[in-house]
PDB file of C-alpha atoms in Angstrom:
ATOM      1  CA  LYS A  26       0.000   0.000   0.000  1.00 67.00           C
ATOM      2  CA  ALA A  27       1.052   3.605  -0.512  1.00 80.00           C
ATOM      3  CA  GLY A  28       3.292   5.183   2.081  1.00 93.00           C
ATOM      4  CA  VAL A  29       3.051   8.580   3.711  1.00 97.00           C
ATOM      5  CA  THR A  30       2.964  11.316   1.088  1.00 97.00           C
ATOM      6  CA  GLN A  31       4.142  14.833   1.773  1.00 97.00           C
ATOM      7  CA  THR A  32       3.756  17.772  -0.567  1.00 97.00           C
ATOM      8  CA  PRO A  33       5.480  19.812  -1.703  1.00 97.00           C
ATOM      9  CA  ARG A  34       8.892  18.167  -1.619  1.00 96.00           C
ATOM     10  CA  TYR A  35      10.782  21.461  -1.702  1.00 97.00           C
ATOM     11  CA  LEU A  36       9.715  24.997  -0.917  1.00 97.00           C
ATOM     12  CA  ILE A  37      11.482  28.344  -0.929  1.00 98.00           C
ATOM     13  CA  LYS A  38       9.863  31.256   0.879  1.00 98.00           C
ATOM     14  CA  THR A  39      10.922  34.676   2.080  1.00 98.00           C
ATOM     15  CA  ARG A  40      10.815  36.014   5.614  1.00 98.00           C
ATOM     16  CA  GLY A  41       7.390  37.136   6.716  1.00 98.00           C
ATOM     17  CA  GLN A  42       5.493  34.874   4.342  1.00 98.00           C
ATOM     18  CA  GLN A  43       3.400  31.933   5.422  1.00 98.00           C
ATOM     19  CA  VAL A  44       3.462  28.351   4.243  1.00 98.00           C
ATOM     20  CA  THR A  45       1.173  25.327   4.314  1.00 98.00           C
ATOM     21  CA  LEU A  46       2.528  21.789   4.142  1.00 98.00           C
ATOM     22  CA  SER A  47       0.413  18.746   3.398  1.00 98.00           C
ATOM     23  CA  CYS A  48       0.573  15.148   4.563  1.00 98.00           C
ATOM     24  CA  SER A  49      -1.438  12.127   3.456  1.00 97.00           C
ATOM     25  CA  PRO A  50      -1.063   9.218   5.891  1.00 97.00           C
ATOM     26  CA  ILE A  51      -1.057   5.527   5.125  1.00 96.00           C
ATOM     27  CA  SER A  52      -4.565   4.257   4.555  1.00 94.00           C
ATOM     28  CA  GLY A  53      -6.098   3.186   7.848  1.00 91.00           C
ATOM     29  CA  HIS A  54      -3.731   5.237   9.990  1.00 92.00           C
ATOM     30  CA  ARG A  55      -5.576   7.722  12.149  1.00 92.00           C
ATOM     31  CA  SER A  56      -2.659   9.345  13.924  1.00 93.00           C
ATOM     32  CA  VAL A  57      -0.479  11.957  12.249  1.00 95.00           C
ATOM     33  CA  SER A  58       2.458  13.692  13.869  1.00 95.00           C
ATOM     34  CA  TRP A  59       4.811  16.375  12.608  1.00 97.00           C
ATOM     35  CA  TYR A  60       8.503  16.870  13.318  1.00 97.00           C
ATOM     36  CA  GLN A  61      11.033  19.551  12.446  1.00 97.00           C
ATOM     37  CA  GLN A  62      14.506  18.288  11.596  1.00 96.00           C
ATOM     38  CA  THR A  63      17.544  20.560  11.524  1.00 93.00           C
ATOM     39  CA  PRO A  64      21.237  19.603  11.439  1.00 85.00           C
ATOM     40  CA  GLY A  65      22.496  18.790  14.895  1.00 74.00           C
ATOM     41  CA  GLN A  66      19.072  19.034  16.545  1.00 80.00           C
ATOM     42  CA  GLY A  67      17.547  15.763  15.515  1.00 85.00           C
ATOM     43  CA  LEU A  68      13.800  15.514  15.174  1.00 93.00           C
ATOM     44  CA  GLN A  69      11.837  17.951  17.265  1.00 94.00           C
ATOM     45  CA  PHE A  70       8.180  17.223  17.942  1.00 93.00           C
ATOM     46  CA  LEU A  71       5.695  19.767  16.626  1.00 96.00           C
ATOM     47  CA  PHE A  72       2.252  18.229  17.151  1.00 92.00           C
ATOM     48  CA  GLU A  73       0.216  15.074  16.990  1.00 93.00           C
ATOM     49  CA  TYR A  74      -3.318  14.580  15.713  1.00 93.00           C
ATOM     50  CA  PHE A  75      -5.705  11.696  16.139  1.00 92.00           C
ATOM     51  CA  SER A  76      -9.187  11.612  14.683  1.00 90.00           C
ATOM     52  CA  GLU A  77      -9.098  15.343  13.871  1.00 93.00           C
ATOM     53  CA  THR A  78      -8.096  16.297  17.422  1.00 92.00           C
ATOM     54  CA  GLN A  79      -4.736  17.721  18.412  1.00 92.00           C
ATOM     55  CA  ARG A  80      -3.501  15.336  21.081  1.00 89.00           C
ATOM     56  CA  ASN A  81      -0.240  16.991  21.948  1.00 88.00           C
ATOM     57  CA  LYS A  82       1.885  19.964  20.986  1.00 91.00           C
ATOM     58  CA  GLY A  83       5.619  20.506  21.185  1.00 91.00           C
ATOM     59  CA  ASN A  84       7.474  23.551  22.375  1.00 91.00           C
ATOM     60  CA  PHE A  85       7.095  25.722  19.297  1.00 95.00           C
ATOM     61  CA  PRO A  86       5.693  29.254  18.986  1.00 96.00           C
ATOM     62  CA  GLY A  87       2.096  29.864  18.036  1.00 96.00           C
ATOM     63  CA  ARG A  88       3.190  30.641  14.465  1.00 97.00           C
ATOM     64  CA  PHE A  89       3.201  26.873  13.989  1.00 98.00           C
ATOM     65  CA  SER A  90      -0.228  25.347  13.684  1.00 97.00           C
ATOM     66  CA  GLY A  91      -1.847  22.337  12.166  1.00 97.00           C
ATOM     67  CA  ARG A  92      -5.043  20.457  11.596  1.00 97.00           C
ATOM     68  CA  GLN A  93      -6.310  17.061  10.598  1.00 97.00           C
ATOM     69  CA  PHE A  94      -9.229  16.366   8.326  1.00 96.00           C
ATOM     70  CA  SER A  95     -11.864  13.655   8.529  1.00 95.00           C
ATOM     71  CA  ASN A  96      -9.935  11.535   6.001  1.00 93.00           C
ATOM     72  CA  SER A  97      -6.888  11.719   8.327  1.00 94.00           C
ATOM     73  CA  ARG A  98      -4.961  13.957   5.952  1.00 97.00           C
ATOM     74  CA  SER A  99      -3.136  16.689   7.803  1.00 98.00           C
ATOM     75  CA  GLU A 100      -1.747  20.130   7.113  1.00 98.00           C
ATOM     76  CA  MET A 101       0.632  22.277   9.049  1.00 98.00           C
ATOM     77  CA  ASN A 102       0.971  26.000   8.673  1.00 98.00           C
ATOM     78  CA  VAL A 103       3.784  28.339   9.588  1.00 98.00           C
ATOM     79  CA  SER A 104       3.030  32.044   9.558  1.00 96.00           C
ATOM     80  CA  THR A 105       5.408  34.992   9.562  1.00 97.00           C
ATOM     81  CA  LEU A 106       8.323  32.851   8.486  1.00 98.00           C
ATOM     82  CA  GLU A 107      11.752  33.413  10.022  1.00 97.00           C
ATOM     83  CA  LEU A 108      15.145  32.347   8.719  1.00 97.00           C
ATOM     84  CA  GLY A 109      15.388  29.830  11.559  1.00 95.00           C
ATOM     85  CA  ASP A 110      12.338  27.999  10.244  1.00 97.00           C
ATOM     86  CA  SER A 111      14.435  26.583   7.426  1.00 97.00           C
ATOM     87  CA  ALA A 112      14.343  22.838   8.029  1.00 97.00           C
ATOM     88  CA  LEU A 113      13.095  19.486   6.864  1.00 97.00           C
ATOM     89  CA  TYR A 114       9.518  19.008   8.042  1.00 98.00           C
ATOM     90  CA  LEU A 115       8.607  15.385   8.486  1.00 97.00           C
ATOM     91  CA  CYS A 116       5.160  13.930   8.810  1.00 97.00           C
ATOM     92  CA  ALA A 117       4.567  10.486  10.259  1.00 96.00           C
ATOM     93  CA  SER A 118       1.476   8.352  10.549  1.00 95.00           C
ATOM     94  CA  SER A 119       0.616   5.436  12.802  1.00 91.00           C
ATOM     95  CA  ARG A 120      -2.424   3.337  13.571  1.00 87.00           C
ATOM     96  CA  THR A 121      -2.842   4.697  17.085  1.00 77.00           C
ATOM     97  CA  VAL A 122      -1.066   7.040  19.482  1.00 69.00           C
ATOM     98  CA  ASP A 123       0.531   4.468  21.756  1.00 71.00           C
ATOM     99  CA  ASN A 124       3.638   2.492  20.841  1.00 70.00           C
ATOM    100  CA  SER A 125       2.694   1.912  17.220  1.00 81.00           C
ATOM    101  CA  PRO A 126       5.674   2.430  14.899  1.00 88.00           C
ATOM    102  CA  LEU A 127       5.761   5.728  13.059  1.00 92.00           C
ATOM    103  CA  HIS A 128       5.840   5.639   9.273  1.00 95.00           C
ATOM    104  CA  PHE A 129       7.513   8.754   7.951  1.00 96.00           C
ATOM    105  CA  GLY A 130       7.112  10.588   4.696  1.00 97.00           C
ATOM    106  CA  ASN A 131      10.108  11.922   2.768  1.00 95.00           C
ATOM    107  CA  GLY A 132       9.514  15.372   4.192  1.00 96.00           C
ATOM    108  CA  THR A 133       9.218  18.885   2.867  1.00 97.00           C
ATOM    109  CA  ARG A 134      12.471  20.823   2.675  1.00 97.00           C
ATOM    110  CA  LEU A 135      11.629  24.436   3.525  1.00 98.00           C
ATOM    111  CA  THR A 136      14.155  27.168   2.850  1.00 97.00           C
ATOM    112  CA  VAL A 137      13.438  30.666   4.139  1.00 98.00           C
ATOM    113  CA  THR A 138      15.466  33.486   2.589  1.00 97.00           C
TER     114      THR A 138
ATOM    115  CA  GLY B  11      11.155  17.692  30.129  1.00 68.00           C
ATOM    116  CA  GLN B  12      12.626  14.736  28.359  1.00 78.00           C
ATOM    117  CA  SER B  13      16.306  14.350  27.464  1.00 90.00           C
ATOM    118  CA  LEU B  14      18.127  11.674  25.527  1.00 94.00           C
ATOM    119  CA  GLU B  15      21.825  11.198  25.036  1.00 96.00           C
ATOM    120  CA  GLN B  16      23.438   9.207  22.260  1.00 96.00           C
ATOM    121  CA  PRO B  17      26.873   9.488  20.631  1.00 97.00           C
ATOM    122  CA  SER B  18      27.003  11.851  17.685  1.00 95.00           C
ATOM    123  CA  GLU B  19      29.141   9.605  15.513  1.00 96.00           C
ATOM    124  CA  VAL B  20      30.390   6.027  15.375  1.00 97.00           C
ATOM    125  CA  THR B  21      32.690   4.454  12.813  1.00 97.00           C
ATOM    126  CA  ALA B  22      33.203   0.767  12.057  1.00 97.00           C
ATOM    127  CA  VAL B  23      34.318  -1.556   9.280  1.00 97.00           C
ATOM    128  CA  GLU B  24      32.307  -3.986   7.211  1.00 97.00           C
ATOM    129  CA  GLY B  25      31.569  -7.228   8.997  1.00 97.00           C
ATOM    130  CA  ALA B  26      32.107  -5.756  12.441  1.00 97.00           C
ATOM    131  CA  ILE B  27      29.649  -5.327  15.315  1.00 97.00           C
ATOM    132  CA  VAL B  28      28.718  -1.905  16.634  1.00 98.00           C
ATOM    133  CA  GLN B  29      26.654  -0.818  19.630  1.00 98.00           C
ATOM    134  CA  ILE B  30      24.907   2.561  19.809  1.00 98.00           C
ATOM    135  CA  ASN B  31      23.957   3.557  23.331  1.00 98.00           C
ATOM    136  CA  CYS B  32      21.082   5.730  24.430  1.00 98.00           C
ATOM    137  CA  THR B  33      20.480   7.075  27.912  1.00 98.00           C
ATOM    138  CA  TYR B  34      17.397   9.025  28.821  1.00 97.00           C
ATOM    139  CA  GLN B  35      15.893  11.121  31.572  1.00 95.00           C
ATOM    140  CA  THR B  36      12.157  11.258  31.417  1.00 91.00           C
ATOM    141  CA  SER B  37       8.926  10.921  33.323  1.00 89.00           C
ATOM    142  CA  GLY B  38       6.097   8.650  32.297  1.00 90.00           C
ATOM    143  CA  PHE B  39       8.376   6.313  30.354  1.00 92.00           C
ATOM    144  CA  TYR B  40       6.460   3.947  28.116  1.00 91.00           C
ATOM    145  CA  GLY B  41       9.002   2.494  25.687  1.00 94.00           C
ATOM    146  CA  LEU B  42      12.149   2.992  23.621  1.00 96.00           C
ATOM    147  CA  SER B  43      12.268   2.861  19.832  1.00 96.00           C
ATOM    148  CA  TRP B  44      15.022   3.020  17.244  1.00 97.00           C
ATOM    149  CA  TYR B  45      14.829   4.572  13.788  1.00 97.00           C
ATOM    150  CA  GLN B  46      17.255   4.582  10.878  1.00 97.00           C
ATOM    151  CA  GLN B  47      17.596   7.473   8.460  1.00 96.00           C
ATOM    152  CA  HIS B  48      19.730   7.448   5.342  1.00 95.00           C
ATOM    153  CA  ASP B  49      20.973  10.793   4.097  1.00 90.00           C
ATOM    154  CA  GLY B  50      18.107  12.625   2.427  1.00 82.00           C
ATOM    155  CA  GLY B  51      15.604   9.904   3.242  1.00 90.00           C
ATOM    156  CA  ALA B  52      12.740   9.279   5.597  1.00 94.00           C
ATOM    157  CA  PRO B  53      13.370   7.768   9.028  1.00 95.00           C
ATOM    158  CA  THR B  54      12.326   4.122   9.157  1.00 96.00           C
ATOM    159  CA  PHE B  55      11.329   2.128  12.225  1.00 95.00           C
ATOM    160  CA  LEU B  56      13.805  -0.519  13.381  1.00 96.00           C
ATOM    161  CA  SER B  57      12.705  -1.786  16.775  1.00 95.00           C
ATOM    162  CA  TYR B  58      10.746  -1.152  19.962  1.00 94.00           C
ATOM    163  CA  ASN B  59      11.396  -2.159  23.566  1.00 95.00           C
ATOM    164  CA  GLY B  60       8.607  -1.760  26.095  1.00 92.00           C
ATOM    165  CA  LEU B  61      10.026  -4.189  28.619  1.00 94.00           C
ATOM    166  CA  ASP B  62      13.536  -4.897  29.858  1.00 96.00           C
ATOM    167  CA  GLY B  63      15.576  -7.226  27.745  1.00 96.00           C
ATOM    168  CA  LEU B  64      16.772  -7.894  24.253  1.00 96.00           C
ATOM    169  CA  GLU B  65      14.709  -7.791  21.071  1.00 94.00           C
ATOM    170  CA  GLU B  66      16.269  -9.340  17.982  1.00 94.00           C
ATOM    171  CA  THR B  67      15.346  -8.638  14.389  1.00 89.00           C
ATOM    172  CA  GLY B  68      17.786 -10.161  11.954  1.00 92.00           C
ATOM    173  CA  ARG B  69      21.172  -8.435  12.158  1.00 96.00           C
ATOM    174  CA  PHE B  70      19.781  -5.778  14.489  1.00 96.00           C
ATOM    175  CA  SER B  71      19.061  -6.165  18.198  1.00 97.00           C
ATOM    176  CA  SER B  72      17.845  -3.640  20.735  1.00 97.00           C
ATOM    177  CA  PHE B  73      18.149  -3.743  24.492  1.00 98.00           C
ATOM    178  CA  LEU B  74      16.409  -1.880  27.288  1.00 98.00           C
ATOM    179  CA  SER B  75      17.055  -1.510  31.000  1.00 97.00           C
ATOM    180  CA  ARG B  76      14.298   0.587  32.526  1.00 96.00           C
ATOM    181  CA  SER B  77      15.995   0.687  35.925  1.00 95.00           C
ATOM    182  CA  ASP B  78      19.132   2.174  34.357  1.00 96.00           C
ATOM    183  CA  SER B  79      17.230   4.420  31.895  1.00 96.00           C
ATOM    184  CA  TYR B  80      19.445   2.948  29.229  1.00 96.00           C
ATOM    185  CA  GLY B  81      19.153   1.142  25.967  1.00 98.00           C
ATOM    186  CA  TYR B  82      21.268   0.237  22.998  1.00 98.00           C
ATOM    187  CA  LEU B  83      21.022  -0.797  19.391  1.00 98.00           C
ATOM    188  CA  LEU B  84      23.377  -3.574  18.298  1.00 98.00           C
ATOM    189  CA  LEU B  85      24.194  -3.965  14.630  1.00 97.00           C
ATOM    190  CA  GLN B  86      25.977  -7.148  13.584  1.00 97.00           C
ATOM    191  CA  GLU B  87      27.716  -8.156  10.354  1.00 97.00           C
ATOM    192  CA  LEU B  88      27.868  -4.535   9.306  1.00 97.00           C
ATOM    193  CA  GLN B  89      27.318  -3.727   5.663  1.00 97.00           C
ATOM    194  CA  MET B  90      28.094  -0.547   3.737  1.00 97.00           C
ATOM    195  CA  LYS B  91      24.362   0.103   3.410  1.00 96.00           C
ATOM    196  CA  ASP B  92      24.137   0.401   7.208  1.00 97.00           C
ATOM    197  CA  SER B  93      25.867   3.786   6.966  1.00 98.00           C
ATOM    198  CA  ALA B  94      23.106   6.076   8.172  1.00 97.00           C
ATOM    199  CA  SER B  95      21.904   8.048  11.170  1.00 96.00           C
ATOM    200  CA  TYR B  96      20.288   6.131  14.011  1.00 97.00           C
ATOM    201  CA  PHE B  97      17.851   7.773  16.408  1.00 97.00           C
ATOM    202  CA  CYS B  98      16.616   6.503  19.722  1.00 97.00           C
ATOM    203  CA  ALA B  99      13.203   7.762  20.735  1.00 96.00           C
ATOM    204  CA  VAL B 100      11.311   7.500  24.013  1.00 95.00           C
ATOM    205  CA  ARG B 101       7.552   7.223  24.214  1.00 91.00           C
ATOM    206  CA  THR B 102       6.141   8.853  27.327  1.00 89.00           C
ATOM    207  CA  MET B 103       2.632   9.046  28.714  1.00 85.00           C
ATOM    208  CA  ASN B 104       1.832  11.976  30.976  1.00 80.00           C
ATOM    209  CA  SER B 105      -1.603  13.218  31.971  1.00 80.00           C
ATOM    210  CA  GLY B 106      -3.111  11.117  29.218  1.00 77.00           C
ATOM    211  CA  TYR B 107      -0.875  12.623  26.551  1.00 79.00           C
ATOM    212  CA  SER B 108       1.563  10.509  24.592  1.00 82.00           C
ATOM    213  CA  THR B 109       4.760  11.997  23.221  1.00 86.00           C
ATOM    214  CA  LEU B 110       7.580  10.487  21.171  1.00 89.00           C
ATOM    215  CA  THR B 111      10.833  12.350  21.795  1.00 91.00           C
ATOM    216  CA  PHE B 112      13.859  11.691  19.595  1.00 94.00           C
ATOM    217  CA  GLY B 113      17.528  11.888  20.434  1.00 94.00           C
ATOM    218  CA  LYS B 114      19.799  13.954  18.200  1.00 94.00           C
ATOM    219  CA  GLY B 115      20.955  10.889  16.321  1.00 95.00           C
ATOM    220  CA  THR B 116      24.138   8.891  15.854  1.00 96.00           C
ATOM    221  CA  MET B 117      25.789   8.949  12.464  1.00 96.00           C
ATOM    222  CA  LEU B 118      27.241   5.514  11.678  1.00 98.00           C
ATOM    223  CA  LEU B 119      29.927   5.354   9.033  1.00 97.00           C
ATOM    224  CA  VAL B 120      30.816   1.883   7.781  1.00 97.00           C
ATOM    225  CA  SER B 121      34.047   1.636   5.821  1.00 96.00           C
ATOM    226  CA  PRO B 122      35.326  -1.227   3.644  1.00 94.00           C
TER     227      PRO B 122
END
């Protein structure tokens, strides 16, 4: 079956703009989580959604937001972009929110200039 | 908050055995997972330990000691394709909320 799909694959934005990233989970997976990956910082947790409800949120400013739709697809939005937001944004899906393995997409590489 | 420590880099030769350690400080510990990420690729799940002991999956094994807040990933019969970054991740449950926190990763370089 199809894996986790993230679009777009690459994105270049300027400071102050906003951006929306999209994630389609594996069919049947109801949990979607988002991570920011930067060199030397590993994967930092942004938020987790299950059945359209945000279950948990990481330590990121309010400029970072997300949502999940009834078909489990998810979007995350970053407003008022800053240079430090340049990163690889990874989406992962899993069946539930317990110890189920995460299945990651290939990510969206965001560059802010 | 949660904190995880793992070495930033490990080098080894083909055919060798390498162990990547992970120590953590956390509350509400639920389990320890390991993920592999090749350069430019998506992280992929390798193993999960919810209870103390060793879990074996082919050439890879993972160990957990909850009392020591410590785990490791053991890679045997190393191959060139094992060159990648390896992340330990702890699953915690606090106040009904589940979080998966990743370490900063260990870059494994396998040489001929």
